[in-house]
Amino acid sequence: MPDPLRIAIAGLGTVGAGTLRLLNEHGDLLAARAGRTLTVTAVSARDRSKDRGVSIDGIAWFDDPVAMAREAEADVVVELIGGEDGPAKAVCEAALAAGRHVVTANKALMAVHGSALAEAAEDAGMALNFEAAVAGGIPIVKALREGLAGNDITRVYGILNGTCNYILTEMREQRRTFDDVLEEAQRLGYAEAEPSMDVDGTDAAQKLALLASLAFGSRINFAGVYTEGIRRISLLDIDYAEELGYRIKLLGSARLTEHGLEQRVYPCMVEQRFPIAHVEGAYNAIVAIGDFVGETMFEGLGAGAGPTASAVAADLVDVARGRRAPPLGISAGKLISLPESPIERHRGPYYVRLMVSDRPGVIADITAVFRDEQVSIESMIQRARSETEAVPIVLNMHECEEAAMQRTLSRIAALDSVLEEPTMIRIESLA
Ligand SMILES: NC(=O)c1ccc[n+]([C@@H]2O[C@H](COP(=O)([O-])OP(=O)(O)OC[C@H]3O[C@@H](n4cnc5c(N)ncnc54)[C@H](OP(=O)(O)O)[C@@H]3O)[C@@H](O)[C@H]2O)c1
């Protein structure tokens, strides 16, 4: 057998400890698949004395992960610290400079510095594998980079954040509010104490930027992802969605349009006939559409020690085998810069909910604004009647351009009879 692959792991938290456990438990299996033994020779974390539920006896300990990346007896450095800059970035750069391969689960780092790191890896003749950074256990990076390499990819979209999908599922199934479900998810450790990376869409946007680069051969453009989170989604809208034949999902979607690269993360209504509408709980799912293959869908857990370690292990097997593709599918020097298609150019149907005072003439005032802006209504629901309280009016709008919809809604918000800021949710065309 060839020499063992020597592995240094920076970060022994959820993913780092999970990876150590997987490497311990599947040593023989991995050796058979990799053609050589995978051996952890060095580790680094902040607190040496912390019990991590897995033995690190006999493995060299480094207080400084960057020194480890430079000096450890290792062929590959696995970065599992996290964060866009700081030690994570320094570890990856030091490892590549020292002629070591890099495996990382760090979407924040890759979304911002991925193009530059890919270039550095190629220049150094080293691997930069990041399967675990996108949708955890789902092997979508490899699928886009290799399995679908024969296709012109026309669109990639999916449910990229398990916490948001869990919250939306619980709200619908258990009839609970956003705040209530979030608070419980935090208590159970499913959601971070500081939840904004998840619920405001940033985490999904980081993954989408990586998917778009892999799909379209473009430089990673995280800043160009239009992002909205799920905080404003109410139980009322979830109920109306259900009644109208939709389900509300936080989707990330990237495609090429006549205006340029469209990258969006927002909560939207998805017709219930599409399989992705039925991906529930903490699951992620990604649909990649290719011109020859048609539609492909990948579903699985996007986070947690097991699924993420599974992706890290697959990346390590590739390194051990010497299988090396350019990190972003094509050579970093050949990645193109695509113009951004702004959200104002988005076209599609819309769901609009207005809370109005229930008196004569209100509907006429509202429809007059839509008529003036040439935005046409497909259907309308007005059911509850109350002399004293605001009543909802739900409008399903025909396809129109976002700029026209925004103009219309700001005029409607200014009407005396409209008592709250209008709620607008895009209806996503997936066919
Ligand atoms: N958790 C998931 O389900 C998941 C899924 C997909 C991708 N990821 C990505 O995987 C990466 C790791 O996530 P995680 O959830 O495992 O994080 P975590 O549990 O917070 O673990 C982070 C680890 O990094 C160590 N660390 C922090 N600063 C350090 C420093 N300056 N020097 C040395 N070690 C340092 C910590 O040491 P101590 O333990 O001593 O404090 C800890 O072991 C992140 O990029 C994350 O986005 C996570």
Short mmCIF file of C-alpha atoms and ligand atoms in Angstrom, two decimals:
data_model
loop_
_atom_site.label_atom_id
_atom_site.label_comp_id
_atom_site.label_asym_id
_atom_site.label_seq_id
_atom_site.Cartn_x
_atom_site.Cartn_y
_atom_site.Cartn_z
CA MET A 1 0.00 0.00 0.00
CA PRO A 2 1.19 3.56 -0.66
CA ASP A 3 2.08 5.82 2.28
CA PRO A 4 -0.80 6.92 4.51
CA LEU A 5 -2.44 10.25 3.78
CA ARG A 6 -1.44 12.45 6.73
CA ILE A 7 -4.21 14.76 7.86
CA ALA A 8 -4.07 17.86 10.10
CA ILE A 9 -7.41 19.12 11.41
CA ALA A 10 -7.90 22.76 12.48
CA GLY A 11 -11.05 23.07 14.60
CA LEU A 12 -12.54 20.30 16.74
CA GLY A 13 -16.09 21.56 17.22
CA THR A 14 -19.24 19.96 15.82
CA VAL A 15 -17.72 19.18 12.42
CA GLY A 16 -14.12 18.61 13.53
CA ALA A 17 -15.04 16.11 16.25
CA GLY A 18 -17.56 14.47 13.88
CA THR A 19 -14.85 14.09 11.26
CA LEU A 20 -12.45 12.52 13.77
CA ARG A 21 -15.14 10.06 14.81
CA LEU A 22 -15.94 9.13 11.21
CA LEU A 23 -12.25 8.62 10.38
CA ASN A 24 -11.91 6.39 13.48
CA GLU A 25 -15.01 4.33 12.84
CA HIS A 26 -14.53 3.88 9.08
CA GLY A 27 -10.76 3.49 8.95
CA ASP A 28 -10.81 0.23 6.99
CA LEU A 29 -13.58 1.26 4.64
CA LEU A 30 -11.83 4.53 3.84
CA ALA A 31 -8.48 2.82 3.34
CA ALA A 32 -10.10 0.47 0.83
CA ARG A 33 -11.79 3.31 -1.00
CA ALA A 34 -8.81 5.63 -0.91
CA GLY A 35 -6.21 2.97 -1.68
CA ARG A 36 -4.24 4.09 1.38
CA THR A 37 -4.73 4.67 5.08
CA LEU A 38 -6.08 8.03 6.25
CA THR A 39 -4.21 9.05 9.39
CA VAL A 40 -4.77 12.13 11.53
CA THR A 41 -1.35 13.37 12.56
CA ALA A 42 -2.15 16.80 14.05
CA VAL A 43 -5.05 18.78 15.47
CA SER A 44 -5.64 22.31 16.69
CA ALA A 45 -8.40 24.03 18.65
CA ARG A 46 -8.55 26.72 21.33
CA ASP A 47 -8.99 24.61 24.45
CA ARG A 48 -6.79 21.55 24.75
CA SER A 49 -8.55 20.25 27.85
CA LYS A 50 -12.08 20.21 26.41
CA ASP A 51 -13.75 16.79 26.21
CA ARG A 52 -14.71 16.34 22.57
CA GLY A 53 -16.20 12.88 22.90
CA VAL A 54 -13.45 11.42 20.76
CA SER A 55 -9.87 10.58 21.64
CA ILE A 56 -7.02 12.76 20.43
CA ASP A 57 -4.35 10.74 22.26
CA GLY A 58 -1.20 10.25 20.23
CA ILE A 59 -2.08 13.08 17.82
CA ALA A 60 0.19 16.15 17.80
CA TRP A 61 -1.53 19.18 19.36
CA PHE A 62 -1.01 22.74 18.12
CA ASP A 63 -2.32 25.81 19.96
CA ASP A 64 -1.80 27.83 16.80
CA PRO A 65 -3.68 26.42 13.76
CA VAL A 66 -1.64 28.50 11.32
CA ALA A 67 1.61 27.10 12.69
CA MET A 68 0.06 23.65 12.33
CA ALA A 69 -0.87 24.34 8.70
CA ARG A 70 2.75 25.33 8.04
CA GLU A 71 4.68 22.88 10.16
CA ALA A 72 2.72 19.72 10.94
CA GLU A 73 3.66 16.46 9.31
CA ALA A 74 0.67 16.50 7.02
CA ASP A 75 -0.25 16.18 3.36
CA VAL A 76 -3.64 17.83 3.79
CA VAL A 77 -5.02 20.44 6.19
CA VAL A 78 -8.72 20.34 7.03
CA GLU A 79 -10.03 23.78 8.04
CA LEU A 80 -13.07 23.44 10.35
CA ILE A 81 -12.78 26.64 12.38
CA GLY A 82 -15.23 28.79 10.46
CA GLY A 83 -15.48 32.52 9.76
CA GLU A 84 -14.87 34.60 6.69
CA ASP A 85 -11.43 35.88 7.68
CA GLY A 86 -9.22 35.45 10.75
CA PRO A 87 -7.56 32.11 11.50
CA ALA A 88 -9.63 30.13 8.97
CA LYS A 89 -8.35 32.14 6.02
CA ALA A 90 -4.81 32.22 7.40
CA VAL A 91 -4.86 28.42 7.84
CA CYS A 92 -5.92 27.81 4.23
CA GLU A 93 -3.39 30.26 2.81
CA ALA A 94 -0.56 28.91 4.97
CA ALA A 95 -1.37 25.31 4.03
CA LEU A 96 -1.39 26.02 0.29
CA ALA A 97 1.80 28.08 0.54
CA ALA A 98 3.46 25.17 2.35
CA GLY A 99 2.41 22.74 -0.39
CA ARG A 100 -0.44 21.02 1.48
CA HIS A 101 -3.87 20.26 0.10
CA VAL A 102 -6.85 21.96 1.77
CA VAL A 103 -10.28 20.63 2.64
CA THR A 104 -12.74 23.07 4.20
CA ALA A 105 -16.40 23.22 5.28
CA ASN A 106 -16.30 27.00 5.46
CA LYS A 107 -18.95 28.62 3.23
CA ALA A 108 -18.38 32.11 4.66
CA LEU A 109 -14.71 31.97 3.72
CA MET A 110 -15.34 30.40 0.30
CA ALA A 111 -18.14 32.83 -0.59
CA VAL A 112 -15.85 35.82 -0.08
CA HIS A 113 -12.35 34.51 -0.82
CA GLY A 114 -13.09 31.33 -2.81
CA SER A 115 -12.00 32.61 -6.22
CA ALA A 116 -8.65 33.83 -4.84
CA LEU A 117 -8.12 30.64 -2.83
CA ALA A 118 -8.94 28.53 -5.92
CA GLU A 119 -6.29 30.46 -7.83
CA ALA A 120 -3.75 29.99 -5.04
CA ALA A 121 -4.51 26.26 -4.93
CA GLU A 122 -4.07 25.87 -8.66
CA ASP A 123 -0.84 27.85 -8.64
CA ALA A 124 0.47 25.63 -5.87
CA GLY A 125 -0.74 22.46 -7.62
CA MET A 126 -2.82 21.58 -4.56
CA ALA A 127 -6.43 20.54 -4.05
CA LEU A 128 -9.00 22.88 -2.49
CA ASN A 129 -12.07 20.77 -1.73
CA PHE A 130 -15.16 22.28 -0.11
CA GLU A 131 -17.99 19.77 -0.48
CA ALA A 132 -19.10 20.26 3.14
CA ALA A 133 -19.49 24.02 2.63
CA VAL A 134 -22.60 23.62 0.45
CA ALA A 135 -25.61 21.75 1.80
CA GLY A 136 -23.58 19.60 4.24
CA GLY A 137 -24.02 15.95 3.39
CA ILE A 138 -25.41 16.43 -0.13
CA PRO A 139 -22.63 15.83 -2.69
CA ILE A 140 -23.71 18.75 -4.87
CA VAL A 141 -20.27 20.30 -5.44
CA LYS A 142 -19.01 17.08 -6.94
CA ALA A 143 -22.24 16.64 -8.88
CA LEU A 144 -21.97 20.06 -10.51
CA ARG A 145 -18.21 19.94 -10.99
CA GLU A 146 -17.97 16.39 -12.28
CA GLY A 147 -21.21 14.43 -12.57
CA LEU A 148 -22.97 17.09 -14.65
CA ALA A 149 -19.84 18.28 -16.48
CA GLY A 150 -21.36 17.36 -19.86
CA ASN A 151 -24.17 19.86 -19.51
CA ASP A 152 -24.83 23.49 -20.00
CA ILE A 153 -26.45 24.20 -16.63
CA THR A 154 -29.45 26.47 -17.12
CA ARG A 155 -30.55 26.89 -13.52
CA VAL A 156 -29.70 25.77 -10.02
CA TYR A 157 -32.02 26.35 -7.09
CA GLY A 158 -32.86 24.87 -3.76
CA ILE A 159 -33.58 24.88 -0.07
CA LEU A 160 -30.14 25.73 1.29
CA ASN A 161 -30.78 26.43 4.96
CA GLY A 162 -32.14 23.70 7.21
CA THR A 163 -32.93 26.04 10.10
CA CYS A 164 -35.24 28.18 7.98
CA ASN A 165 -36.88 25.13 6.43
CA TYR A 166 -37.42 23.68 9.90
CA ILE A 167 -38.99 26.92 11.15
CA LEU A 168 -41.31 27.23 8.14
CA THR A 169 -42.32 23.57 8.46
CA GLU A 170 -43.06 23.88 12.18
CA MET A 171 -45.06 27.07 11.64
CA ARG A 172 -47.24 25.34 9.05
CA GLU A 173 -47.62 21.94 10.68
CA GLN A 174 -47.93 23.03 14.32
CA ARG A 175 -49.58 26.42 13.67
CA ARG A 176 -46.94 28.31 15.62
CA THR A 177 -45.49 31.78 15.14
CA PHE A 178 -42.01 32.49 13.80
CA ASP A 179 -40.78 33.82 17.18
CA ASP A 180 -42.13 30.82 19.04
CA VAL A 181 -40.46 28.25 16.76
CA LEU A 182 -37.18 30.17 16.64
CA GLU A 183 -37.04 30.39 20.42
CA GLU A 184 -37.57 26.65 20.74
CA ALA A 185 -35.02 25.85 18.02
CA GLN A 186 -32.46 27.95 19.91
CA ARG A 187 -33.26 26.19 23.18
CA LEU A 188 -32.78 22.77 21.54
CA GLY A 189 -29.54 23.86 19.87
CA TYR A 190 -30.87 23.65 16.27
CA ALA A 191 -30.52 27.39 15.78
CA GLU A 192 -27.69 29.69 16.83
CA ALA A 193 -28.16 32.13 19.72
CA GLU A 194 -27.47 34.82 17.12
CA PRO A 195 -29.76 33.52 14.35
CA SER A 196 -29.39 36.21 11.71
CA MET A 197 -26.97 34.26 9.48
CA ASP A 198 -29.73 31.69 9.07
CA VAL A 199 -33.05 33.53 9.29
CA ASP A 200 -31.93 36.60 7.33
CA GLY A 201 -30.73 34.44 4.44
CA THR A 202 -26.95 35.09 4.59
CA ASP A 203 -25.99 31.44 5.03
CA ALA A 204 -28.13 30.41 2.05
CA ALA A 205 -26.70 33.29 0.00
CA GLN A 206 -23.13 32.11 0.68
CA LYS A 207 -24.00 28.63 -0.57
CA LEU A 208 -25.88 29.97 -3.57
CA ALA A 209 -22.87 32.07 -4.63
CA LEU A 210 -20.75 28.90 -4.64
CA LEU A 211 -23.37 26.92 -6.58
CA ALA A 212 -23.69 29.69 -9.18
CA SER A 213 -19.94 29.77 -9.73
CA LEU A 214 -19.82 25.99 -10.20
CA ALA A 215 -22.87 26.01 -12.48
CA PHE A 216 -21.94 28.94 -14.73
CA GLY A 217 -18.14 29.01 -14.64
CA SER A 218 -18.19 32.49 -13.14
CA ARG A 219 -16.19 34.12 -10.37
CA ILE A 220 -17.91 33.78 -7.01
CA ASN A 221 -20.06 36.88 -6.51
CA PHE A 222 -21.52 36.69 -3.01
CA ALA A 223 -22.08 40.46 -2.86
CA GLY A 224 -24.31 40.12 -5.92
CA VAL A 225 -26.82 37.77 -4.26
CA TYR A 226 -30.12 39.54 -3.59
CA THR A 227 -31.09 38.32 -0.11
CA GLU A 228 -34.25 38.39 2.01
CA GLY A 229 -34.89 36.21 5.05
CA ILE A 230 -37.99 34.70 6.62
CA ARG A 231 -38.64 36.97 9.63
CA ARG A 232 -41.65 38.65 7.97
CA ILE A 233 -43.42 35.39 7.06
CA SER A 234 -46.62 35.09 9.08
CA LEU A 235 -48.92 32.22 9.88
CA LEU A 236 -51.65 34.03 7.98
CA ASP A 237 -49.60 33.95 4.75
CA ILE A 238 -48.68 30.32 5.32
CA ASP A 239 -52.39 29.50 5.57
CA TYR A 240 -53.28 31.47 2.45
CA ALA A 241 -50.42 29.81 0.57
CA GLU A 242 -51.81 26.41 1.49
CA GLU A 243 -55.30 27.42 0.37
CA LEU A 244 -53.98 28.69 -2.97
CA GLY A 245 -52.02 25.49 -3.64
CA TYR A 246 -48.57 26.76 -2.67
CA ARG A 247 -46.05 26.21 0.08
CA ILE A 248 -43.71 28.93 1.36
CA LYS A 249 -40.01 28.02 1.13
CA LEU A 250 -36.80 29.99 1.50
CA LEU A 251 -35.26 29.29 -1.91
CA GLY A 252 -31.90 30.19 -3.33
CA SER A 253 -31.93 30.37 -7.11
CA ALA A 254 -29.34 31.21 -9.76
CA ARG A 255 -29.75 31.42 -13.52
CA LEU A 256 -28.55 33.32 -16.52
CA THR A 257 -30.98 35.85 -17.94
CA GLU A 258 -30.82 38.42 -20.73
CA HIS A 259 -29.84 40.95 -18.04
CA GLY A 260 -27.02 38.86 -16.59
CA LEU A 261 -26.57 36.47 -13.69
CA GLU A 262 -29.59 36.34 -11.41
CA GLN A 263 -28.77 35.23 -7.86
CA ARG A 264 -31.61 35.39 -5.36
CA VAL A 265 -32.40 34.15 -1.88
CA TYR A 266 -35.92 34.92 -0.67
CA PRO A 267 -38.99 33.27 0.79
CA CYS A 268 -41.38 32.46 -2.02
CA MET A 269 -44.49 30.49 -2.87
CA VAL A 270 -43.82 27.20 -4.62
CA GLU A 271 -46.62 25.24 -6.28
CA GLN A 272 -47.39 22.10 -4.27
CA ARG A 273 -47.04 19.93 -7.38
CA PHE A 274 -43.24 20.37 -7.30
CA PRO A 275 -41.27 17.85 -5.20
CA ILE A 276 -39.26 20.63 -3.56
CA ALA A 277 -42.47 21.94 -1.95
CA HIS A 278 -42.51 18.73 0.09
CA VAL A 279 -38.96 18.90 1.40
CA GLU A 280 -39.67 19.54 5.06
CA GLY A 281 -37.96 20.02 8.41
CA ALA A 282 -34.19 20.39 8.55
CA TYR A 283 -33.69 18.88 5.08
CA ASN A 284 -32.00 20.66 2.21
CA ALA A 285 -32.66 20.01 -1.47
CA ILE A 286 -31.04 21.27 -4.62
CA VAL A 287 -32.33 21.10 -8.18
CA ALA A 288 -29.81 21.43 -11.00
CA ILE A 289 -31.12 21.63 -14.55
CA GLY A 290 -28.85 20.74 -17.45
CA ASP A 291 -29.55 20.92 -21.16
CA PHE A 292 -28.84 17.23 -21.79
CA VAL A 293 -29.65 15.66 -18.44
CA GLY A 294 -32.84 17.62 -17.71
CA GLU A 295 -33.82 18.15 -14.10
CA THR A 296 -31.89 16.51 -11.26
CA MET A 297 -32.73 16.84 -7.59
CA PHE A 298 -30.54 16.11 -4.57
CA GLU A 299 -31.97 15.94 -1.08
CA GLY A 300 -30.45 15.32 2.34
CA LEU A 301 -29.35 16.87 5.61
CA GLY A 302 -27.44 20.08 5.15
CA ALA A 303 -25.90 20.32 8.60
CA GLY A 304 -24.91 18.40 11.70
CA ALA A 305 -21.80 16.46 12.66
CA GLY A 306 -22.62 13.30 10.67
CA PRO A 307 -23.67 14.74 7.30
CA THR A 308 -20.90 17.35 7.31
CA ALA A 309 -18.22 14.83 8.29
CA SER A 310 -19.49 12.60 5.48
CA ALA A 311 -18.70 15.35 2.96
CA VAL A 312 -15.29 16.08 4.51
CA ALA A 313 -14.39 12.37 4.33
CA ALA A 314 -15.32 12.20 0.63
CA ASP A 315 -13.06 15.17 -0.06
CA LEU A 316 -10.23 13.43 1.80
CA VAL A 317 -10.68 10.25 -0.23
CA ASP A 318 -10.33 12.31 -3.42
CA VAL A 319 -7.12 13.84 -2.09
CA ALA A 320 -5.79 10.41 -1.10
CA ARG A 321 -6.57 9.01 -4.56
CA GLY A 322 -4.93 11.99 -6.25
CA ARG A 323 -8.20 12.87 -7.99
CA ARG A 324 -8.08 16.59 -8.53
CA ALA A 325 -10.45 18.87 -10.40
CA PRO A 326 -10.07 22.66 -10.43
CA PRO A 327 -11.85 23.80 -7.22
CA LEU A 328 -14.58 25.69 -9.09
CA GLY A 329 -14.90 23.24 -11.98
CA ILE A 330 -12.83 25.18 -14.49
CA SER A 331 -9.43 26.73 -14.11
CA ALA A 332 -9.58 29.80 -11.81
CA GLY A 333 -7.94 31.95 -14.49
CA LYS A 334 -10.78 31.09 -16.89
CA LEU A 335 -13.65 32.01 -14.55
CA ILE A 336 -15.72 34.78 -16.13
CA SER A 337 -17.21 37.88 -14.49
CA LEU A 338 -20.90 38.04 -15.31
CA PRO A 339 -23.02 41.20 -15.05
CA GLU A 340 -25.60 41.11 -12.25
CA SER A 341 -29.29 41.06 -13.06
CA PRO A 342 -30.84 43.45 -10.50
CA ILE A 343 -33.95 42.43 -8.53
CA GLU A 344 -35.91 45.24 -10.24
CA ARG A 345 -35.70 43.19 -13.46
CA HIS A 346 -37.19 40.12 -11.83
CA ARG A 347 -40.39 39.00 -13.60
CA GLY A 348 -42.98 36.72 -12.12
CA PRO A 349 -46.37 36.42 -10.49
CA TYR A 350 -46.85 37.77 -6.96
CA TYR A 351 -48.93 37.17 -3.86
CA VAL A 352 -49.98 40.36 -2.10
CA ARG A 353 -51.78 40.64 1.23
CA LEU A 354 -53.22 43.94 2.39
CA MET A 355 -54.77 44.70 5.77
CA VAL A 356 -57.54 47.21 5.17
CA SER A 357 -60.39 48.90 6.97
CA ASP A 358 -63.64 47.29 5.97
CA ARG A 359 -65.65 50.13 4.43
CA PRO A 360 -67.19 50.85 1.03
CA GLY A 361 -64.88 51.98 -1.77
CA VAL A 362 -61.69 50.42 -0.40
CA ILE A 363 -61.40 47.77 -3.10
CA ALA A 364 -62.10 50.32 -5.81
CA ASP A 365 -59.26 52.54 -4.50
CA ILE A 366 -56.85 49.62 -4.47
CA THR A 367 -57.74 48.24 -7.89
CA ALA A 368 -57.44 51.75 -9.35
CA VAL A 369 -53.75 51.83 -8.37
CA PHE A 370 -53.13 48.43 -9.96
CA ARG A 371 -54.92 49.62 -13.10
CA ASP A 372 -52.85 52.82 -13.29
CA GLU A 373 -49.61 50.86 -12.95
CA GLN A 374 -50.84 48.24 -15.45
CA VAL A 375 -50.30 45.42 -12.99
CA SER A 376 -53.12 42.94 -13.41
CA ILE A 377 -54.89 40.92 -10.76
CA GLU A 378 -55.50 37.24 -11.39
CA SER A 379 -57.69 36.55 -8.36
CA MET A 380 -58.72 38.07 -5.06
CA ILE A 381 -59.82 36.68 -1.68
CA GLN A 382 -61.67 38.81 0.85
CA ARG A 383 -63.43 36.76 3.44
CA ALA A 384 -63.41 37.98 7.03
CA ARG A 385 -65.61 40.98 7.74
CA SER A 386 -65.29 43.11 10.82
CA GLU A 387 -66.56 46.62 11.56
CA THR A 388 -63.69 47.45 13.86
CA GLU A 389 -60.60 45.44 12.87
CA ALA A 390 -58.35 45.35 9.84
CA VAL A 391 -59.38 42.66 7.37
CA PRO A 392 -57.07 40.88 4.94
CA ILE A 393 -57.42 41.13 1.19
CA VAL A 394 -55.30 38.64 -0.71
CA LEU A 395 -54.44 39.27 -4.33
CA ASN A 396 -52.80 36.88 -6.75
CA MET A 397 -51.05 39.00 -9.35
CA HIS A 398 -50.29 38.05 -12.94
CA GLU A 399 -46.65 38.06 -14.00
CA CYS A 400 -45.14 41.54 -13.99
CA GLU A 401 -41.78 43.22 -13.48
CA GLU A 402 -40.60 43.76 -9.90
CA ALA A 403 -40.04 47.48 -10.44
CA ALA A 404 -43.74 47.91 -11.36
CA MET A 405 -44.82 45.81 -8.39
CA GLN A 406 -42.70 47.87 -5.98
CA ARG A 407 -44.07 51.13 -7.38
CA THR A 408 -47.63 49.84 -7.05
CA LEU A 409 -47.15 48.65 -3.48
CA SER A 410 -45.65 51.92 -2.29
CA ARG A 411 -48.68 53.79 -3.70
CA ILE A 412 -51.05 51.31 -2.08
CA ALA A 413 -49.27 51.59 1.27
CA ALA A 414 -50.01 55.31 1.22
CA LEU A 415 -53.81 54.83 0.96
CA ASP A 416 -55.72 55.77 4.16
CA SER A 417 -57.69 52.54 4.08
CA VAL A 418 -54.53 50.35 4.03
CA LEU A 419 -53.63 49.88 7.67
CA GLU A 420 -50.35 47.94 7.53
CA GLU A 421 -47.33 47.73 5.26
CA PRO A 422 -48.42 45.44 2.35
CA THR A 423 -47.02 41.91 2.38
CA MET A 424 -45.60 40.78 -0.96
CA ILE A 425 -44.33 37.25 -1.58
CA ARG A 426 -43.00 36.23 -4.98
CA ILE A 427 -44.56 33.18 -6.60
CA GLU A 428 -41.60 31.25 -7.99
CA SER A 429 -41.84 29.80 -11.49
CA LEU A 430 -40.12 26.40 -11.38
CA ALA A 431 -41.49 24.77 -14.54
N1 LIG B 1 -22.12 22.65 12.22
C1 LIG B 1 -22.59 22.27 11.05
O1 LIG B 1 -23.58 21.53 10.97
C2 LIG B 1 -21.91 22.72 9.78
C3 LIG B 1 -22.42 22.30 8.55
C4 LIG B 1 -21.77 22.68 7.37
C5 LIG B 1 -20.63 23.47 7.45
N2 LIG B 1 -20.18 23.89 8.68
C6 LIG B 1 -18.98 24.71 8.71
O2 LIG B 1 -17.96 24.01 9.39
C7 LIG B 1 -17.11 24.92 10.07
C8 LIG B 1 -17.01 24.52 11.55
O3 LIG B 1 -18.32 24.57 12.10
P1 LIG B 1 -18.65 23.95 13.54
O4 LIG B 1 -20.13 23.96 13.65
O5 LIG B 1 -17.91 22.68 13.72
O6 LIG B 1 -18.06 25.08 14.48
P2 LIG B 1 -17.76 24.99 16.07
O7 LIG B 1 -18.50 23.88 16.67
O8 LIG B 1 -17.95 26.36 16.59
O9 LIG B 1 -16.21 24.61 16.11
C9 LIG B 1 -15.18 25.53 15.81
C10 LIG B 1 -13.87 24.94 16.25
O10 LIG B 1 -12.84 25.85 15.90
C11 LIG B 1 -11.98 26.02 17.02
N3 LIG B 1 -11.40 27.36 16.95
C12 LIG B 1 -12.03 28.56 16.96
N4 LIG B 1 -11.12 29.56 16.89
C13 LIG B 1 -9.92 28.97 16.86
C14 LIG B 1 -8.58 29.45 16.81
N5 LIG B 1 -8.32 30.76 16.75
N6 LIG B 1 -7.58 28.56 16.78
C15 LIG B 1 -7.81 27.23 16.84
N7 LIG B 1 -9.04 26.71 16.87
C16 LIG B 1 -10.08 27.57 16.88
C17 LIG B 1 -12.84 25.84 18.24
O11 LIG B 1 -12.02 25.47 19.32
P3 LIG B 1 -12.60 25.10 20.78
O12 LIG B 1 -13.45 23.87 20.59
O13 LIG B 1 -11.41 24.79 21.61
O14 LIG B 1 -13.38 26.28 21.23
C18 LIG B 1 -13.76 24.72 17.77
O15 LIG B 1 -13.18 23.47 18.01
C19 LIG B 1 -17.70 26.30 9.83
O16 LIG B 1 -17.07 26.90 8.72
C20 LIG B 1 -19.15 26.01 9.48
O17 LIG B 1 -19.74 26.99 8.66
C21 LIG B 1 -20.79 23.53 9.83
#
